[in-house]
Coordinates of C-alpha atoms in Angstrom, one line a residue:
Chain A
X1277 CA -19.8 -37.7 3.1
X1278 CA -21.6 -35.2 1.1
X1279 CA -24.5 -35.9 2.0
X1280 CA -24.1 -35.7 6.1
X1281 CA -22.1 -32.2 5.4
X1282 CA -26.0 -31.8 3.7
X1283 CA -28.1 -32.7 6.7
X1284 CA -25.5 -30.5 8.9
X1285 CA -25.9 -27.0 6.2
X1286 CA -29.5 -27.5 6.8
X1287 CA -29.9 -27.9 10.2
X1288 CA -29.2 -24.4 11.5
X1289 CA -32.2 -23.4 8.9
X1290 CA -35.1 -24.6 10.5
X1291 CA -33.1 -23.1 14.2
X1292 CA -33.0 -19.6 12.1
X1293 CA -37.0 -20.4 11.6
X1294 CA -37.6 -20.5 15.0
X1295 CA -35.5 -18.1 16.4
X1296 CA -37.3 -15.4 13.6
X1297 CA -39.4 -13.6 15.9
X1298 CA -36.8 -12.7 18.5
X1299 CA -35.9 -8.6 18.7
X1300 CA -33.0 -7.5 16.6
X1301 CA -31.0 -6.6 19.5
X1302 CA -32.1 -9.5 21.9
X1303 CA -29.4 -10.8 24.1
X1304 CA -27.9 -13.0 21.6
X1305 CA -27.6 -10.8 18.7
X1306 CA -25.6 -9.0 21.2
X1307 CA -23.2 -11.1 22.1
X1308 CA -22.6 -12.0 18.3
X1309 CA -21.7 -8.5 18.1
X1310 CA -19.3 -8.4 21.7
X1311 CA -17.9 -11.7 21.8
X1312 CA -15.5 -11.2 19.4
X1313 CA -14.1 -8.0 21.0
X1314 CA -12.9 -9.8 23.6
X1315 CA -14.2 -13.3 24.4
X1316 CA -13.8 -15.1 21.4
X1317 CA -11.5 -12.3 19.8
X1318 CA -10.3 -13.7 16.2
X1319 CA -6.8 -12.4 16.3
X1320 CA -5.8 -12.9 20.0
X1321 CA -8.5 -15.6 20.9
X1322 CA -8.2 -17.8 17.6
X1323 CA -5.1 -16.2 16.5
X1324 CA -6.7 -15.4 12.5
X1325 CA -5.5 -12.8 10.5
X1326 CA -2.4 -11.8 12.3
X1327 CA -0.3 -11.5 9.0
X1328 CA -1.9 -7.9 7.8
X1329 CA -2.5 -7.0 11.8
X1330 CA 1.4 -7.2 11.5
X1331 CA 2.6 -5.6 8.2
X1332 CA 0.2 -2.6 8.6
X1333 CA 0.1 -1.8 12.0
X1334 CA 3.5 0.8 12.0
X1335 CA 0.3 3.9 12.0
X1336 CA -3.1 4.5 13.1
X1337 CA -4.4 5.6 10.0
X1338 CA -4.0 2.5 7.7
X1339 CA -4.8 0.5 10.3
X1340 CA -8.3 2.5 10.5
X1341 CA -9.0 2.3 7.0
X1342 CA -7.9 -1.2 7.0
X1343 CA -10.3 -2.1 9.6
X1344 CA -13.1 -0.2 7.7
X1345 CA -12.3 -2.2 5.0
X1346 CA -12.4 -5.5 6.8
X1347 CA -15.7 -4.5 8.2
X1348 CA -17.4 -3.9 4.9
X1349 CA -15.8 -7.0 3.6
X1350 CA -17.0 -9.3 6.0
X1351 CA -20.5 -7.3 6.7
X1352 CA -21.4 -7.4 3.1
X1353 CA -19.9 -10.9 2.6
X1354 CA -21.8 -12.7 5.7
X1355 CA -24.9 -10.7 3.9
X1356 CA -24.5 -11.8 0.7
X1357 CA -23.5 -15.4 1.6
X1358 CA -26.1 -15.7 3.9
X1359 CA -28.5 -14.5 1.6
X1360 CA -27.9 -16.9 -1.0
X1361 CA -27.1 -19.8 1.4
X1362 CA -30.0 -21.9 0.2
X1363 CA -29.1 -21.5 -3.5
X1364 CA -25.1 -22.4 -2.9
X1365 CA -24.9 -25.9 -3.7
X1366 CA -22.8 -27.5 -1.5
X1367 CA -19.7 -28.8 -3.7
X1368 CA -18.5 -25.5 -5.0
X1369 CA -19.5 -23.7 -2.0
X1370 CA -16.0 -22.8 -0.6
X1371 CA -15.6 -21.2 -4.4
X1372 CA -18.5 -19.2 -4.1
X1373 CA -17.3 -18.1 -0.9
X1374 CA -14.2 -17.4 -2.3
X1375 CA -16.1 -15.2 -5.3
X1376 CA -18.4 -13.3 -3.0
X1377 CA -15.2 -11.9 -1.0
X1378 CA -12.7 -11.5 -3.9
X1379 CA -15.0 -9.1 -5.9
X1380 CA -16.2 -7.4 -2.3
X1381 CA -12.1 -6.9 -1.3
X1382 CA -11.6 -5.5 -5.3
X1383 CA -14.9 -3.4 -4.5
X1384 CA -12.8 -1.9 -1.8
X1385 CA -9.5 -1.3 -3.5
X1386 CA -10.9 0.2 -6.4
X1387 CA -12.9 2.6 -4.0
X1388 CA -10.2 3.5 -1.9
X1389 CA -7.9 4.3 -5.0
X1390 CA -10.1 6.3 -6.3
X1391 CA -11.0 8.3 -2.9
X1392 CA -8.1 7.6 -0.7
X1393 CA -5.1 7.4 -2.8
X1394 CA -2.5 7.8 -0.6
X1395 CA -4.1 5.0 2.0
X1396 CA -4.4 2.7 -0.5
X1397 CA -0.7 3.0 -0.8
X1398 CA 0.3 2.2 1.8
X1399 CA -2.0 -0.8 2.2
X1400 CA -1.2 -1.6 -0.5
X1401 CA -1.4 -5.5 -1.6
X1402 CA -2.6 -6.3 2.1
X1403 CA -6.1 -4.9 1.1
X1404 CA -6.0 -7.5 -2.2
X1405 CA -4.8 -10.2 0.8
X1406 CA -8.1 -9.7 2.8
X1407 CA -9.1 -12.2 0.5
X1408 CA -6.7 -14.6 2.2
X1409 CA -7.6 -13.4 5.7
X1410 CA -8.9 -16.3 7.4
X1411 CA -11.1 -14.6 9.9
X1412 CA -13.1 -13.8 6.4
X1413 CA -13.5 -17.1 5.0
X1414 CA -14.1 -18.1 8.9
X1415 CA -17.2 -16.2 9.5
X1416 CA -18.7 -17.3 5.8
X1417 CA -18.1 -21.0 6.2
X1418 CA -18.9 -21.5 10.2
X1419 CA -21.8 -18.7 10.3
X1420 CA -23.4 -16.7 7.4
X1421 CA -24.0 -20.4 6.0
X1422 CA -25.9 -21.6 8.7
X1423 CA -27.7 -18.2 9.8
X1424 CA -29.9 -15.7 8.7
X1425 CA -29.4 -12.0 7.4
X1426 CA -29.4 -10.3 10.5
X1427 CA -27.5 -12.5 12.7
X1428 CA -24.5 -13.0 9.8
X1429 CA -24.0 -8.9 9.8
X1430 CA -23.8 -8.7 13.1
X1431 CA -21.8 -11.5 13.4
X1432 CA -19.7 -10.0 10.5
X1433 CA -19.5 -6.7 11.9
X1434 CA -18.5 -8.1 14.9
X1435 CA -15.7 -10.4 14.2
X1436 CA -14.2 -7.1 12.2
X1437 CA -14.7 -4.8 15.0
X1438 CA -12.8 -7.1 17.2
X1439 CA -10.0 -7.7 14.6
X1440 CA -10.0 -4.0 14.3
X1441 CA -10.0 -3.0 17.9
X1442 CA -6.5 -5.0 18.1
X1443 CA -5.4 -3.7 14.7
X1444 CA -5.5 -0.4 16.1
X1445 CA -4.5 -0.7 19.5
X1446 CA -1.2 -2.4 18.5
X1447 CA -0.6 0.7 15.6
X1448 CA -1.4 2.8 18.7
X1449 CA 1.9 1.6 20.5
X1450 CA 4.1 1.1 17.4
X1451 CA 3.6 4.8 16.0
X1452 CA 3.3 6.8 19.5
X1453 CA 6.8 4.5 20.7
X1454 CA 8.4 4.0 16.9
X1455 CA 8.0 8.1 15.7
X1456 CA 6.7 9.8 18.6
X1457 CA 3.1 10.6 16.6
X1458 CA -0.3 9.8 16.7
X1459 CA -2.1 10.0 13.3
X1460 CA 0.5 11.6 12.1
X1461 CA 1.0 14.3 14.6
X1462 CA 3.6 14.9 17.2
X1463 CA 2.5 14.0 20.3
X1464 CA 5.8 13.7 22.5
X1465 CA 7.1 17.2 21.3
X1466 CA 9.3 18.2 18.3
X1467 CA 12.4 15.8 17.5
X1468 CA 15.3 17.9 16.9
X1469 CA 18.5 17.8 16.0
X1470 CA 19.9 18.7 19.2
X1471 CA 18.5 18.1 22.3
X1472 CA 18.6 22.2 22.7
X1473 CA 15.9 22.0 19.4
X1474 CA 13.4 19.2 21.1
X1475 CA 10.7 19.9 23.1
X1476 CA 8.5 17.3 24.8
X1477 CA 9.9 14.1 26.1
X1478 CA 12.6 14.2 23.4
X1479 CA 13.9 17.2 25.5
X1480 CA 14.3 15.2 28.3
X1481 CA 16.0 12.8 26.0
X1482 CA 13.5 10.1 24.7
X1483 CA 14.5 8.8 21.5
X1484 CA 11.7 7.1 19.3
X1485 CA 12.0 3.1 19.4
X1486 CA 12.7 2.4 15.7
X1487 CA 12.8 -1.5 16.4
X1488 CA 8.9 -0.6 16.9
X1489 CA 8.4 0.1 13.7
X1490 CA 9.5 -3.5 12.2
X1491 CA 6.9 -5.8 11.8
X1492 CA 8.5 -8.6 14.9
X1493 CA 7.8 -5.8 17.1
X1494 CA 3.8 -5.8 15.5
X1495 CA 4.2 -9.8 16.9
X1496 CA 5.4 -9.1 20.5
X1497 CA 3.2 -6.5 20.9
X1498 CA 0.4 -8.7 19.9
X1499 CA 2.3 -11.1 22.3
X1500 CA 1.2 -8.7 24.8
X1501 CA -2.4 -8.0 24.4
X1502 CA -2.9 -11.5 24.6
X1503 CA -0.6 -12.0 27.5
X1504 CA -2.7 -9.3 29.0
X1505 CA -6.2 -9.9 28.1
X1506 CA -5.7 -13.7 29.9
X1507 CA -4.6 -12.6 32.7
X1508 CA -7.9 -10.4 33.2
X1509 CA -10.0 -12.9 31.4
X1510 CA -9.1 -16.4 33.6
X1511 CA -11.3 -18.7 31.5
X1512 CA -9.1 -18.1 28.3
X1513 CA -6.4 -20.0 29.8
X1514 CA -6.4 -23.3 28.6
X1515 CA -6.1 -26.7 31.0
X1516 CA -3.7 -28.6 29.8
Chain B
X1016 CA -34.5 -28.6 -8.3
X1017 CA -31.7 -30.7 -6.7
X1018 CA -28.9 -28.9 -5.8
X1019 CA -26.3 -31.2 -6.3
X1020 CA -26.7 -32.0 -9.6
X1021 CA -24.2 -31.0 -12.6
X1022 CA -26.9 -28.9 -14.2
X1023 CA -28.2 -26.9 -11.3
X1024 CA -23.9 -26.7 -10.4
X1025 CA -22.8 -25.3 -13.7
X1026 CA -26.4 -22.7 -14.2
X1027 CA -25.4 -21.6 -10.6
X1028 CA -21.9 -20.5 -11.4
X1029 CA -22.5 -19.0 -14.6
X1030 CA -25.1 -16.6 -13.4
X1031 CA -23.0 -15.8 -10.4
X1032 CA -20.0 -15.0 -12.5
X1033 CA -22.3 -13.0 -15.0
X1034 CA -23.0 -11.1 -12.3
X1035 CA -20.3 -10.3 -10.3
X1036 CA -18.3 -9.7 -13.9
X1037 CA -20.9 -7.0 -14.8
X1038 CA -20.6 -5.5 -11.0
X1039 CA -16.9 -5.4 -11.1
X1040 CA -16.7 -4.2 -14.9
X1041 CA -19.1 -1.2 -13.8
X1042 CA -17.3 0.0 -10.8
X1043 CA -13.8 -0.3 -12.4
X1044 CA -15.1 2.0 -15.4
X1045 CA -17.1 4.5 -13.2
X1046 CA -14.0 4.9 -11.1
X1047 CA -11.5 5.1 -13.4
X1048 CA -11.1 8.9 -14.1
X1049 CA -11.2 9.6 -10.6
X1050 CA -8.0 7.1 -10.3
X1051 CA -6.2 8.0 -13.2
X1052 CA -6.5 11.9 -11.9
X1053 CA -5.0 10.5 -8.6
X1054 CA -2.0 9.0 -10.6
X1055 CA -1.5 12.5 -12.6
X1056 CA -1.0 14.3 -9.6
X1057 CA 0.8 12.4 -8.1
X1058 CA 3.2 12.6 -10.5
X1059 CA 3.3 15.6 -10.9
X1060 CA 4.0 15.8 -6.9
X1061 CA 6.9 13.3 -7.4
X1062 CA 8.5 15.7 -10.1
X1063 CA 8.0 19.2 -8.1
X1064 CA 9.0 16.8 -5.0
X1065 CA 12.5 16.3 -6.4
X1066 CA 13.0 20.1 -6.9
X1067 CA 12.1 20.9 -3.4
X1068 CA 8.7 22.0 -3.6
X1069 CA 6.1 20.1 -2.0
X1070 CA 2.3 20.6 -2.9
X1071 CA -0.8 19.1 -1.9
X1072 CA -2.7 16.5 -3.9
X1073 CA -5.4 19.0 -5.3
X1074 CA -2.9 22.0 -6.0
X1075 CA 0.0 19.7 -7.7
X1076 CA -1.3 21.0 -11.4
X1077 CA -1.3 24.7 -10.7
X1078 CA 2.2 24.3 -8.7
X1079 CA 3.6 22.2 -12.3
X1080 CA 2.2 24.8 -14.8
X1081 CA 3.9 27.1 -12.5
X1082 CA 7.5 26.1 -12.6
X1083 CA 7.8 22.6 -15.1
X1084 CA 8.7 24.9 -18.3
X1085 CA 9.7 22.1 -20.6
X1086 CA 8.4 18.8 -21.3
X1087 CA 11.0 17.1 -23.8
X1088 CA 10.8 13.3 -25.5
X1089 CA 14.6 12.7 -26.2
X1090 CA 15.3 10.2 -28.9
X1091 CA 18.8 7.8 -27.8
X1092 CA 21.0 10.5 -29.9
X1093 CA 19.6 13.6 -27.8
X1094 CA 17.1 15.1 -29.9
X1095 CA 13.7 15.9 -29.0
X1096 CA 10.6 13.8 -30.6
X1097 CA 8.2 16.3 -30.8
X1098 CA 5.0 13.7 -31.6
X1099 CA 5.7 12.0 -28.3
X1100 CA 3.9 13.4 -25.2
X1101 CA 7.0 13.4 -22.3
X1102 CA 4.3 13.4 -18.6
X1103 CA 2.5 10.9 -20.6
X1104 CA 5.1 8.6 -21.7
X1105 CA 4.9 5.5 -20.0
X1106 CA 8.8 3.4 -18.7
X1107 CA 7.6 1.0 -18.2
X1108 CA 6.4 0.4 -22.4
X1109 CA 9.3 1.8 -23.4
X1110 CA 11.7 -0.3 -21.5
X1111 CA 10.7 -3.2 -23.7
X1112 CA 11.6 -1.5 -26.6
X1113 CA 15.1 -1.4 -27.7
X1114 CA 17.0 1.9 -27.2
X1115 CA 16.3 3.4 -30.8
X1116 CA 12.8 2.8 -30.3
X1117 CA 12.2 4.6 -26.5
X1118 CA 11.7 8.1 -25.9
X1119 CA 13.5 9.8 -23.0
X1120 CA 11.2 12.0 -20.9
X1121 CA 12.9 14.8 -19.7
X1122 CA 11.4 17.7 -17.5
X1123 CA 13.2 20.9 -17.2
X1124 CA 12.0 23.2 -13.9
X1125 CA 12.7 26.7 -13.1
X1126 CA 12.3 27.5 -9.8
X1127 CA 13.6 31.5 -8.9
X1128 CA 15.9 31.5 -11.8
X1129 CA 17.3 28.0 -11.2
X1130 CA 16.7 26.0 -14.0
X1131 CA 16.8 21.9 -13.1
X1132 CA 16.6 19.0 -15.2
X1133 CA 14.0 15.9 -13.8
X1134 CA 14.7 12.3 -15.3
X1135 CA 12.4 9.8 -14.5
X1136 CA 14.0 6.3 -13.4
X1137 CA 12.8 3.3 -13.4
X1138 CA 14.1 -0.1 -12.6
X1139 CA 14.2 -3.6 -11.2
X1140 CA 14.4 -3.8 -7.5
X1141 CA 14.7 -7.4 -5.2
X1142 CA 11.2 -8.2 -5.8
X1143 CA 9.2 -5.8 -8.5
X1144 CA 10.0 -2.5 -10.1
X1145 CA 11.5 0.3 -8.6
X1146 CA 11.2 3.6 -9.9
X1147 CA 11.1 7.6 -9.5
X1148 CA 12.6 10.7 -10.4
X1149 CA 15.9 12.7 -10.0
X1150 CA 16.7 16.1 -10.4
X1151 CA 19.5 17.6 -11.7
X1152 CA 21.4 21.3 -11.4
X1153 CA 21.9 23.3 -13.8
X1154 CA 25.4 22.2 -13.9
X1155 CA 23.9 18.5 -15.3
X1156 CA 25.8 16.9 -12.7
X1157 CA 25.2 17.8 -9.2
X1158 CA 22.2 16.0 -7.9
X1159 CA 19.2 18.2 -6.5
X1160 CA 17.3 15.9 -5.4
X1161 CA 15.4 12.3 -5.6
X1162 CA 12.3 10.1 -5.6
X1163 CA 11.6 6.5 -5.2
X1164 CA 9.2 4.4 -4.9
X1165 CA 8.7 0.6 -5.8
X1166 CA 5.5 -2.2 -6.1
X1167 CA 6.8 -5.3 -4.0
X1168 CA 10.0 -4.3 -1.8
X1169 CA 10.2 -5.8 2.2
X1170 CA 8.5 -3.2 4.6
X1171 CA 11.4 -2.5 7.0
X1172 CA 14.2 -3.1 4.5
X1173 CA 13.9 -2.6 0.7
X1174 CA 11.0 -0.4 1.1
X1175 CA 12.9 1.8 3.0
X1176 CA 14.2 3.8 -0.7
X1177 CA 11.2 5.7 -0.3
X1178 CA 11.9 7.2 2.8
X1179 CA 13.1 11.0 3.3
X1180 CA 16.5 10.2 5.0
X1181 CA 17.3 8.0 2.3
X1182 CA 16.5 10.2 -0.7
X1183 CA 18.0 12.8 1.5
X1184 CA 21.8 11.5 1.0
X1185 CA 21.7 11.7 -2.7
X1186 CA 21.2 15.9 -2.3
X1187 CA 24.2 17.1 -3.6
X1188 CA 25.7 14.1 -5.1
X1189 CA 27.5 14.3 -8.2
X1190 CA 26.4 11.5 -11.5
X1191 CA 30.1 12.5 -13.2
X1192 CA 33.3 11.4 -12.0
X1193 CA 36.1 13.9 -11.7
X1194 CA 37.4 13.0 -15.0
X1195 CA 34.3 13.3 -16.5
X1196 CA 32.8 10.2 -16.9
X1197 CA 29.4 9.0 -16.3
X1198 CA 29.3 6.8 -12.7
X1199 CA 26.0 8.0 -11.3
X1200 CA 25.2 7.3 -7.6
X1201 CA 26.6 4.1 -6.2
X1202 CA 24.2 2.7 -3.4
X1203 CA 27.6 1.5 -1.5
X1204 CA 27.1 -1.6 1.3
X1205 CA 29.8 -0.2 4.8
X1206 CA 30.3 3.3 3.0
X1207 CA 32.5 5.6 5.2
X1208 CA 32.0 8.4 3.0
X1209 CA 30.5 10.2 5.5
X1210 CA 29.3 13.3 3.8
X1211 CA 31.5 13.4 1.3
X1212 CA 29.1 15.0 -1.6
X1213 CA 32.2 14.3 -4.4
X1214 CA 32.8 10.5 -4.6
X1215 CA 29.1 9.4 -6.2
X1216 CA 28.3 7.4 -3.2
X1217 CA 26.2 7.1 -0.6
X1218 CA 25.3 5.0 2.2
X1219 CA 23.4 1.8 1.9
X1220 CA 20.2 0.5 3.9
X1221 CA 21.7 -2.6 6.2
X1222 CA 19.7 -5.4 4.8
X1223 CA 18.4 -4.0 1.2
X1224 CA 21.5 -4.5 -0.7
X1225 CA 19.8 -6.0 -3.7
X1226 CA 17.7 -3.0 -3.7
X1227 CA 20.1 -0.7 -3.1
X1228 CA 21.8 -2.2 -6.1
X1229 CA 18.7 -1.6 -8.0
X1230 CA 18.5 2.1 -7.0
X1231 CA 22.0 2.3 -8.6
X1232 CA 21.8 0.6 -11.8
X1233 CA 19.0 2.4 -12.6
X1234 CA 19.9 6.0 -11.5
X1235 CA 22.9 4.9 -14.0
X1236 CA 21.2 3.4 -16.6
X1237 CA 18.5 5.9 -16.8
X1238 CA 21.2 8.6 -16.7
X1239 CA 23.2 7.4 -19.7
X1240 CA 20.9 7.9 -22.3
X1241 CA 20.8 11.9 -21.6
X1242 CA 24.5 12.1 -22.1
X1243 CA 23.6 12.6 -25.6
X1244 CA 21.5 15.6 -25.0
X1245 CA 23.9 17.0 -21.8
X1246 CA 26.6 16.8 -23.9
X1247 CA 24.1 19.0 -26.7
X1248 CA 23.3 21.6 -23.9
X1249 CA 25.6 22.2 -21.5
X1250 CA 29.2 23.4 -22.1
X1251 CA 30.4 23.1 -18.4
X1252 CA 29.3 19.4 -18.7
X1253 CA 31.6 17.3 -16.4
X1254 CA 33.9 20.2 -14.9
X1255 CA 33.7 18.9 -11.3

C-alpha cells in the first residue's frame, strides 16, 4: 500500500514540472484562488470547519481576526509543506503536517496576545483549535503535497478567504440582529430603557434577537447561506 | 537517499523538531514582555473596573497610581506581610498552599473621598477556573461592584459571569447577614428577590447553575479570610 500512495505523491510533481512556465495569474491559478469563495466553498460546499465558524461568529471583529489568522495559517502552511514536500517521507507525513500547522497556529496566538490582547480573548482556545480545523489539514494533505509554491499559497489563501467570507457574513447577521451593532457600534439607534430613550429602529420598538447570539443560531444561519447559495448556484445540488 | 527508510525517517524528524523548537522558543521569549505588560494592565483595569472607573488599556497605570492607595498582603489572622508584593501575588499559587501559608491581596481605592476595599477572587467554575475581583464600601459590607472572568466556561451559558448585566446585580449587595455573619452573595437558581439589595442574593443565569455556584463559593470563600482584618479595621463591621 505504501508504496502505490508513493507513485500517487509523485505524480502531480512531474505535472507541476510542466505546468512551470505558465503566468502566475493564468486562468487556473485563478480559479484556485475563486473556487473556494463560492464553488467549491469549504464551509458551505464541503461543510469543514463549521465548529469555530459557529462559536466565534456572535461579532465581526473576532471573526476578522479569526479569518486573518486562518489565512496566515493555511498560506504559510501550504508554503511550507509544499516546500518541503519532496523531503517528507511519506509514513510520518500526516505528523509533519500536523507540526508545520501546530507551531504556525502557536505563531499566531502568541502574536495576537502580545499585539491584540483583547481579540485573543475572545478567541480564545478556538485560535489553539485551528489546528483541528479540517479545512487546514485538507488543503496540506490533498494540495500543497502534490503542488508547487505558488499554486499551494494561492490555493491556501484561497480556501481561507472563502472560509472567511462565510465567517464574516454569518457574524454580520448575528451581531447587527443579536445587539443591534456593527463592529461594535450602534447601528440601529440607541437601546434605551424606555422606548421614549431609543432612537433608531428600537424607537419604533425593535428589540435585539438574543437567540442570535447563541451558537444554534450561528448553525441555522449557516443553514441559510447554503440554502441560498444553491438555489443561485443549480449545479451544487446534488442528484440523488 | 531513500526516503522510507528508518534512518532518513528518524534524521528527518529530529531536524524538523530542532527547528521548529528553536522557532517557537524565540518568538515566545521576544514576545513575552509585551504579553506580560498586556496582563498587568489588564489587571489593573479589572481592579479600577470594580470601583467604577473604566480606563483604556494604555492609560490603566496612570489611572491605578491615581486612586489604588494601598496594596496590602494579609496573613490568615489579618496582618499585613510586608515582604509579599500584593498586584503581584499570584491565587492561583497560593490556593495550593494551606491557609497559614497564603497571602491575602487586598487593594484599598479612594476615589473622591470614598475609600473601597478590592479582593481578588478566584475559584473553580463547571469546567476551569473562575476568577475576578470585588469591591467593597467603606462600610466592608455593601458590595460596590464586581468582576469575572473564567478559562473554559460554555459561551452562551457559563460564560455569561463576565457580562455587565450580570456583574451589574451584585452592585449594592450586602456579604453580611443582618445578624452579622459572613454569607456573601448567593448566586440563587428561580430568585424572586427582585431588587431586593438586603437578602445577599441575586438572580441566577438559566442554565449555568454549576457556575453560578462557583461564583458564590468563591465570593464566600475568598471573603472569609478578610474577616480577620475587617474585624481589625472597621468598627461599624456588620451593622446592616
Amino acid at each position: 500500500m505504501g508504496k502505490e500512495k508513493n507513485k500517487t505523491s509523485k505524480s502531480p510533481v512531474v505535472l507541476f514540472v510542466g505546468e512551470e512556465k505558465e503566468p502566475l495569474f493564468s486562468k487556473k491559478n485563478r480559479q484556485l484562488l475563486s473556487d473556494p469563495l463560492n464553488d467549491n466553498n469549504p464551509i458551505t460546499v464541503q461543510v469543514l470547519g463549521i465548529c469555530s465558524a459557529l462559536a466565534i461568529t456572535v461579532q465581526l471583529k473576532p471573526s476578522i481576526v479569526m479569518a486573518i489568522a486562518v489565512m496566515a495559517v493555511m498560506a504559510f502552511g501550504n508554503v511550507i509543506v509544499s516546500l518541503i514536500r519532496n523531503l517528507i517521507p511519506n509514513r510520518i507525513r500526516i505528523i509533519v503536517q500536523l507540526v508545520v500547522v501546530a507551531s504556525l497556529v502557536i505563531l499566531v496566538d502568541q502574536v495576537l496576545k502580545a499585539f491584540a490582547y483583547d481579540v485573543s480573548k475572545q478567541l480564545a482556545v478556538f485560535v489553539g483549535l485551528i489546528i483541528t480545523n479540517c479545512i487546514v489539514m485538507g488543503r496540506l494533505e490533498a494540495f500543497a503535497l502534490g503542488n508547487g509554491l505558488w499554486k499551494s499559497f494561492l490555493d491556501g489563501i484561497g480556501n481561507a478567504a472563502g472560509y472567511g467570507l462565510i465567517l464574516i457574513a454569518v457574524a454580520f447577521f448575528r451581531e447587527l440582529l443579536g445587539s443591534g451593532k456593527l463592529f461594535g457600534y450602534e447601528v440601529l439607534g440607541h437601546k434605551g430603557a424606555t422606548l421614549a430613550e431609543s432612537t433608531g429602529l428600537y424607537a419604533m420598538g425593535y428589540e435585539n434577537n438574543g437567540l442570535m447570539l447563541l451558537s444554534p443560531m450561528a448553525l441555522i444561519t449557516v443553514g441559510i447561506i447554503i440554502w441560498v447559495q444553491r438555489s443561485k448556484n443549480r449545479k451544487l445540488i446534488e442528484k440523488n | 537517499m531513500n526516503r522510507d527508510s528508518n534512518i532518513y525517517i528518524f534524521s528527518f524528524a529530529a531536524i524538523m523538531v530542532v527547528i521548529v523548537a528553536s522557532i517557537l522558543s524565540f518568538t515566545a521569549v521576544s514576545l513575552k514582555p509585551r504579553q506580560q505588560e498586556n496582563v498587568r494592565n489588564e489587571k489593573m483595569q479589572s481592579i479600577l473596573h470594580t470601583i467604577g472607573i473604566e480606563v483604556e488599556r494604555d492609560g490603566a497605570q496612570a489611572k491605578y497610581d491615581e486612586y489604588i492607595k494601598e496594596e496590602l498582603s494579609l496573613k490568615a489572622d489579618g496582618t499585613v506581610d510586608e515582604n509579599v508584593d500584593a498586584f503581584t501575588l499570584e491565587l492561583n499559587k497560593e490556593l495550593k498552599k494551606t491557609v497559614d501559608e497564603q497571602r491575602f491581596p487586598l487593594f484599598v481605592a479612594d476615589v473622591d473621598g470614598e475609600k473601597y476595599y478590592i479582593v481578588p477572587l478566584r475559584g473553580a467554575g463547571l469546567w476551569n477556573a473562575i476568577w475576578g475581583y470585588i469591591s467593597l464600601k467603606e462600610d466592608m459590607n455593601t458590595v460596590k461592584g464586581t468582576i469575572f472572568d473564567h478559562a473554559g466556561e460554555t459561551p452562551g451559558l457559563g460564560a455569561e459571569i463576565t457580562q455587565g448585566w450580570f456583574q451589574e446585580r451584585f452592585v449594592d449587595e450586602k456579604i453580611f447577614s443582618p445578624n452579622g455573619e459572613l454569607v456573601g452573595i448567593a448566586v440563587q437558581k428561580g430568585y424572586g428577590g427582585g431588587n431586593n439589595k438586603d437578602d445577599n442574593a441575586v438572580d441566577a443565569i438559566s442554565g449555568a447553575t454549576i457556575t453560578g455556584d462557583g461564583v458564590t463559593n468563591m465570593i464566600k470563600e475568598r471573603l472569609s479570610h478578610y474577616l480577620p482584618y475587617f474585624e481589625k479595621n472597621n468598627t461599624k463591621l456588620a451593622l446592616n
